mmCIF file of C-alpha atoms in Angstrom:
data_model
loop_
_atom_site.group_PDB
_atom_site.id
_atom_site.type_symbol
_atom_site.label_atom_id
_atom_site.label_comp_id
_atom_site.label_asym_id
_atom_site.label_seq_id
_atom_site.Cartn_x
_atom_site.Cartn_y
_atom_site.Cartn_z
ATOM 1 C CA MET A 1 31.183 5.751 -39.227
ATOM 2 C CA SER A 2 28.177 6.077 -36.680
ATOM 3 C CA SER A 3 26.644 9.151 -35.202
ATOM 4 C CA SER A 4 25.722 9.245 -31.871
ATOM 5 C CA VAL A 5 22.943 12.089 -31.503
ATOM 6 C CA VAL A 6 19.217 11.701 -31.029
ATOM 7 C CA LEU A 7 17.873 11.762 -34.439
ATOM 8 C CA PHE A 8 15.124 13.363 -34.733
ATOM 9 C CA THR A 9 12.387 11.974 -37.833
ATOM 10 C CA GLN A 10 10.704 13.362 -40.685
ATOM 11 C CA ALA A 11 7.678 12.382 -39.216
ATOM 12 C CA GLY A 12 8.328 14.179 -35.541
ATOM 13 C CA LEU A 13 9.009 17.167 -37.009
ATOM 14 C CA ALA A 14 6.732 17.524 -39.971
ATOM 15 C CA GLU A 15 3.813 17.466 -36.951
ATOM 16 C CA LEU A 16 5.675 19.483 -34.576
ATOM 17 C CA ILE A 17 5.830 22.830 -37.359
ATOM 18 C CA SER A 18 2.104 21.274 -38.588
ATOM 19 C CA THR A 19 1.103 22.103 -34.673
ATOM 20 C CA LYS A 20 3.055 25.137 -34.009
ATOM 21 C CA ASN A 21 1.290 26.168 -37.305
ATOM 22 C CA GLU A 22 -1.736 25.720 -35.280
ATOM 23 C CA GLY A 23 -0.532 27.872 -32.362
ATOM 24 C CA LEU A 24 -0.157 24.324 -30.338
ATOM 25 C CA LYS A 25 2.943 22.852 -28.742
ATOM 26 C CA GLY A 26 2.966 18.747 -29.395
ATOM 27 C CA THR A 27 3.823 16.698 -26.838
ATOM 28 C CA ILE A 28 5.988 14.086 -25.617
ATOM 29 C CA LYS A 29 4.102 11.330 -23.920
ATOM 30 C CA TRP A 30 6.020 8.465 -24.215
ATOM 31 C CA ILE A 31 9.753 6.777 -24.099
ATOM 32 C CA ALA A 32 9.912 3.312 -26.220
ATOM 33 C CA ALA A 33 13.219 1.292 -25.478
ATOM 34 C CA GLY A 34 14.037 -1.736 -27.770
ATOM 35 C CA ASP A 35 16.696 -4.242 -28.677
ATOM 36 C CA LYS A 36 18.259 -3.831 -32.183
ATOM 37 C CA SER A 37 21.184 -1.330 -32.784
ATOM 38 C CA TYR A 38 21.843 0.252 -36.035
ATOM 39 C CA GLN A 39 22.210 3.818 -37.693
ATOM 40 C CA PRO A 40 18.615 5.530 -37.448
ATOM 41 C CA THR A 41 17.445 7.423 -40.529
ATOM 42 C CA PRO A 42 15.527 10.604 -40.836
ATOM 43 C CA THR A 43 12.264 8.139 -42.246
ATOM 44 C CA GLN A 44 11.686 5.792 -39.496
ATOM 45 C CA THR A 45 8.211 5.922 -37.992
ATOM 46 C CA GLY A 46 8.958 3.796 -34.953
ATOM 47 C CA LEU A 47 11.748 1.338 -33.761
ATOM 48 C CA LEU A 48 13.250 -1.610 -35.317
ATOM 49 C CA ASN A 49 12.058 -3.840 -32.515
ATOM 50 C CA GLU A 50 10.357 -2.080 -29.531
ATOM 51 C CA LYS A 51 10.160 -4.358 -26.454
ATOM 52 C CA GLN A 52 8.497 -1.654 -24.057
ATOM 53 C CA ARG A 53 6.888 1.699 -23.946
ATOM 54 C CA GLU A 54 6.330 3.876 -21.192
ATOM 55 C CA ARG A 55 4.886 7.164 -19.639
ATOM 56 C CA VAL A 56 7.209 9.694 -19.051
ATOM 57 C CA SER A 57 7.532 10.175 -15.374
ATOM 58 C CA ASP A 58 8.815 13.574 -14.464
ATOM 59 C CA TRP A 59 10.805 16.275 -16.916
ATOM 60 C CA GLU A 60 12.289 19.039 -16.152
ATOM 61 C CA MET A 61 13.579 21.847 -18.771
ATOM 62 C CA LEU A 62 17.279 22.365 -17.972
ATOM 63 C CA SER A 63 17.687 25.632 -20.491
ATOM 64 C CA PRO A 64 15.618 26.606 -23.206
ATOM 65 C CA THR A 65 16.980 24.144 -25.480
ATOM 66 C CA GLN A 66 17.370 21.087 -23.452
ATOM 67 C CA LEU A 67 15.101 19.443 -21.684
ATOM 68 C CA ARG A 68 15.384 15.413 -19.090
ATOM 69 C CA MET A 69 12.770 13.366 -19.161
ATOM 70 C CA ALA A 70 12.775 10.425 -16.721
ATOM 71 C CA ALA A 71 10.870 6.953 -17.695
ATOM 72 C CA VAL A 72 10.399 3.631 -15.621
ATOM 73 C CA PHE A 73 9.922 0.615 -17.831
ATOM 74 C CA LYS A 74 8.461 -2.201 -15.377
ATOM 75 C CA GLY A 75 7.740 -5.985 -15.492
ATOM 76 C CA ASP A 76 9.265 -8.337 -16.248
ATOM 77 C CA LEU A 77 10.278 -8.186 -19.299
ATOM 78 C CA GLU A 78 14.564 -9.000 -20.416
ATOM 79 C CA TYR A 79 16.132 -7.400 -23.426
ATOM 80 C CA GLU A 80 19.237 -5.744 -24.000
ATOM 81 C CA VAL A 81 18.422 -2.052 -24.749
ATOM 82 C CA ARG A 82 19.697 -1.137 -28.259
ATOM 83 C CA GLU A 83 17.629 1.947 -29.091
ATOM 84 C CA VAL A 84 15.109 4.212 -28.059
ATOM 85 C CA GLY A 85 12.263 6.412 -28.987
ATOM 86 C CA PHE A 86 10.154 9.281 -28.086
ATOM 87 C CA PHE A 87 6.736 8.989 -28.970
ATOM 88 C CA LEU A 88 4.447 12.233 -29.231
ATOM 89 C CA ASP A 89 0.707 12.398 -27.835
ATOM 90 C CA THR A 90 -0.281 10.962 -31.178
ATOM 91 C CA GLY A 91 1.737 8.030 -31.863
ATOM 92 C CA THR A 92 4.306 9.490 -34.156
ATOM 93 C CA LEU A 93 8.166 8.778 -33.274
ATOM 94 C CA LEU A 94 9.607 12.014 -32.907
ATOM 95 C CA ALA A 95 13.355 11.033 -32.151
ATOM 96 C CA VAL A 96 15.214 8.125 -32.314
ATOM 97 C CA TYR A 97 19.135 6.983 -30.723
ATOM 98 C CA SER A 98 20.290 3.594 -31.250
ATOM 99 C CA VAL A 99 24.288 3.153 -32.375
ATOM 100 C CA PRO A 100 25.112 0.132 -34.794
ATOM 101 C CA ASP A 101 26.707 -3.012 -32.338
ATOM 102 C CA THR A 102 26.596 -0.759 -29.197
ATOM 103 C CA LEU A 103 24.553 -1.870 -25.687
ATOM 104 C CA LEU A 104 22.531 1.365 -24.686
ATOM 105 C CA ALA A 105 21.588 -0.478 -20.798
ATOM 106 C CA TYR A 106 19.840 -3.545 -20.241
ATOM 107 C CA LYS A 107 16.255 -4.534 -18.558
ATOM 108 C CA SER A 108 16.450 -7.563 -16.088
ATOM 109 C CA ALA A 109 13.381 -9.422 -15.695
ATOM 110 C CA ASN A 110 13.689 -9.433 -11.845
ATOM 111 C CA ALA A 111 14.342 -4.831 -12.058
ATOM 112 C CA SER A 112 12.920 -2.284 -12.853
ATOM 113 C CA TRP A 113 14.698 -0.116 -14.908
ATOM 114 C CA LEU A 114 14.993 3.718 -14.321
ATOM 115 C CA GLN A 115 16.573 5.546 -17.234
ATOM 116 C CA LYS A 116 17.038 9.691 -17.470
ATOM 117 C CA PHE A 117 16.886 10.884 -20.907
ATOM 118 C CA THR A 118 18.597 14.600 -21.528
ATOM 119 C CA LEU A 119 16.910 15.733 -25.412
ATOM 120 C CA ASP A 120 18.344 18.292 -27.025
ATOM 121 C CA ILE A 121 15.332 19.889 -28.873
ATOM 122 C CA SER A 122 17.080 23.265 -30.585
ATOM 123 C CA PRO A 123 17.080 21.157 -34.242
ATOM 124 C CA LEU A 124 13.342 21.531 -33.179
ATOM 125 C CA PRO A 125 10.968 24.739 -33.551
ATOM 126 C CA SER A 126 11.262 26.728 -30.898
ATOM 127 C CA ASN A 127 8.674 26.712 -28.218
ATOM 128 C CA SER A 128 6.774 23.668 -30.088
ATOM 129 C CA VAL A 129 7.376 21.092 -27.586
ATOM 130 C CA THR A 130 5.684 20.229 -24.358
ATOM 131 C CA ILE A 131 5.824 16.763 -22.133
ATOM 132 C CA ASP A 132 3.169 14.834 -21.129
ATOM 133 C CA VAL A 133 3.617 12.612 -17.286
ATOM 134 C CA GLY A 134 2.163 10.258 -16.270
ATOM 135 C CA THR A 135 0.412 9.572 -13.539
ATOM 136 C CA ASP A 136 3.682 7.603 -11.569
ATOM 137 C CA ASN A 137 4.964 11.147 -11.397
ATOM 138 C CA MET A 138 7.922 10.051 -9.155
ATOM 139 C CA ASN A 139 9.914 14.104 -8.572
ATOM 140 C CA LEU A 140 13.236 11.158 -9.858
ATOM 141 C CA LEU A 141 15.045 14.741 -11.171
ATOM 142 C CA LEU A 142 14.285 16.542 -8.059
ATOM 143 C CA GLY A 143 17.197 14.660 -6.247
ATOM 144 C CA GLU A 144 19.729 17.738 -5.566
ATOM 145 C CA GLU A 145 17.505 20.104 -4.536
ATOM 146 C CA LEU A 146 15.454 17.371 -1.995
ATOM 147 C CA SER A 147 19.514 16.543 -0.971
ATOM 148 C CA ALA A 148 19.718 20.215 -0.307
ATOM 149 C CA ILE A 149 16.884 20.668 1.669
ATOM 150 C CA ALA A 150 16.971 17.572 3.944
ATOM 151 C CA ALA A 151 21.248 18.202 4.542
ATOM 152 C CA ALA A 152 19.174 21.579 5.784
ATOM 153 C CA GLN A 153 17.256 20.494 7.657
ATOM 154 C CA ILE A 154 19.683 17.513 9.353
ATOM 155 C CA GLY A 155 21.868 20.613 10.320
ATOM 156 C CA ASN A 156 18.952 22.946 11.622
ATOM 157 C CA MET A 157 18.107 20.026 14.232
ATOM 158 C CA SER A 158 21.793 19.211 14.890
ATOM 159 C CA ARG A 159 22.017 23.189 15.815
ATOM 160 C CA HIS A 160 18.987 22.358 18.038
ATOM 161 C CA LEU A 161 20.407 19.494 20.010
ATOM 162 C CA SER A 162 23.595 21.172 20.874
ATOM 163 C CA LEU A 163 21.193 24.487 22.378
ATOM 164 C CA LEU A 164 19.192 21.909 24.684
ATOM 165 C CA PHE A 165 22.326 19.818 25.660
ATOM 166 C CA ARG A 166 23.871 22.985 26.937
ATOM 167 C CA PHE A 167 20.936 23.754 28.545
ATOM 168 C CA ASN A 168 20.111 21.110 29.745
ATOM 169 C CA ASP A 169 24.446 21.199 31.015
ATOM 170 C CA SER A 170 23.990 24.331 32.621
ATOM 171 C CA MET A 171 20.891 23.517 34.434
ATOM 172 C CA ASN A 172 22.334 20.094 35.997
ATOM 173 C CA LYS A 173 25.431 21.936 37.314
ATOM 174 C CA PRO A 174 25.479 22.966 41.283
ATOM 175 C CA LYS A 175 24.417 26.448 42.263
ATOM 176 C CA ARG A 176 26.733 28.580 44.474
ATOM 177 C CA THR A 177 25.821 29.437 47.471
#
């Protein structure tokens, strides 16, 4: 029976504990994708067949125990995504996700693959991890907030136009003498 949760590696946990004991935080910097499906093990130090590794493009803290990160996999590579890894800035594999005989996504040669990942960090030492966002920060996770702002602006413009039309109508009515 396979487990469909992200598995934290022994090396990743050891590095976070060591870093926290020094008063620092471990930094998630990369998300990698590969094309092998399997049951991950805690002793893994890399993906079984890594195809592409990209910087974290954006992130948000959903709660004290959940992080949502996004990465954009660009380029002309084409592959089935069957494994995903989260790497610290030191290159250490912190966590891996794969399910035997399961396709997670597909990276086409003709398109970029944009993916959001939610990582439950409750098994990690508290306040032991942070995120390093690459230079292509696209604010991918602000969609809901930007939609609300756009709706408010459109509503405001609509009210102003309505007021302008009423004003123009009142100015164009013939005056009674």
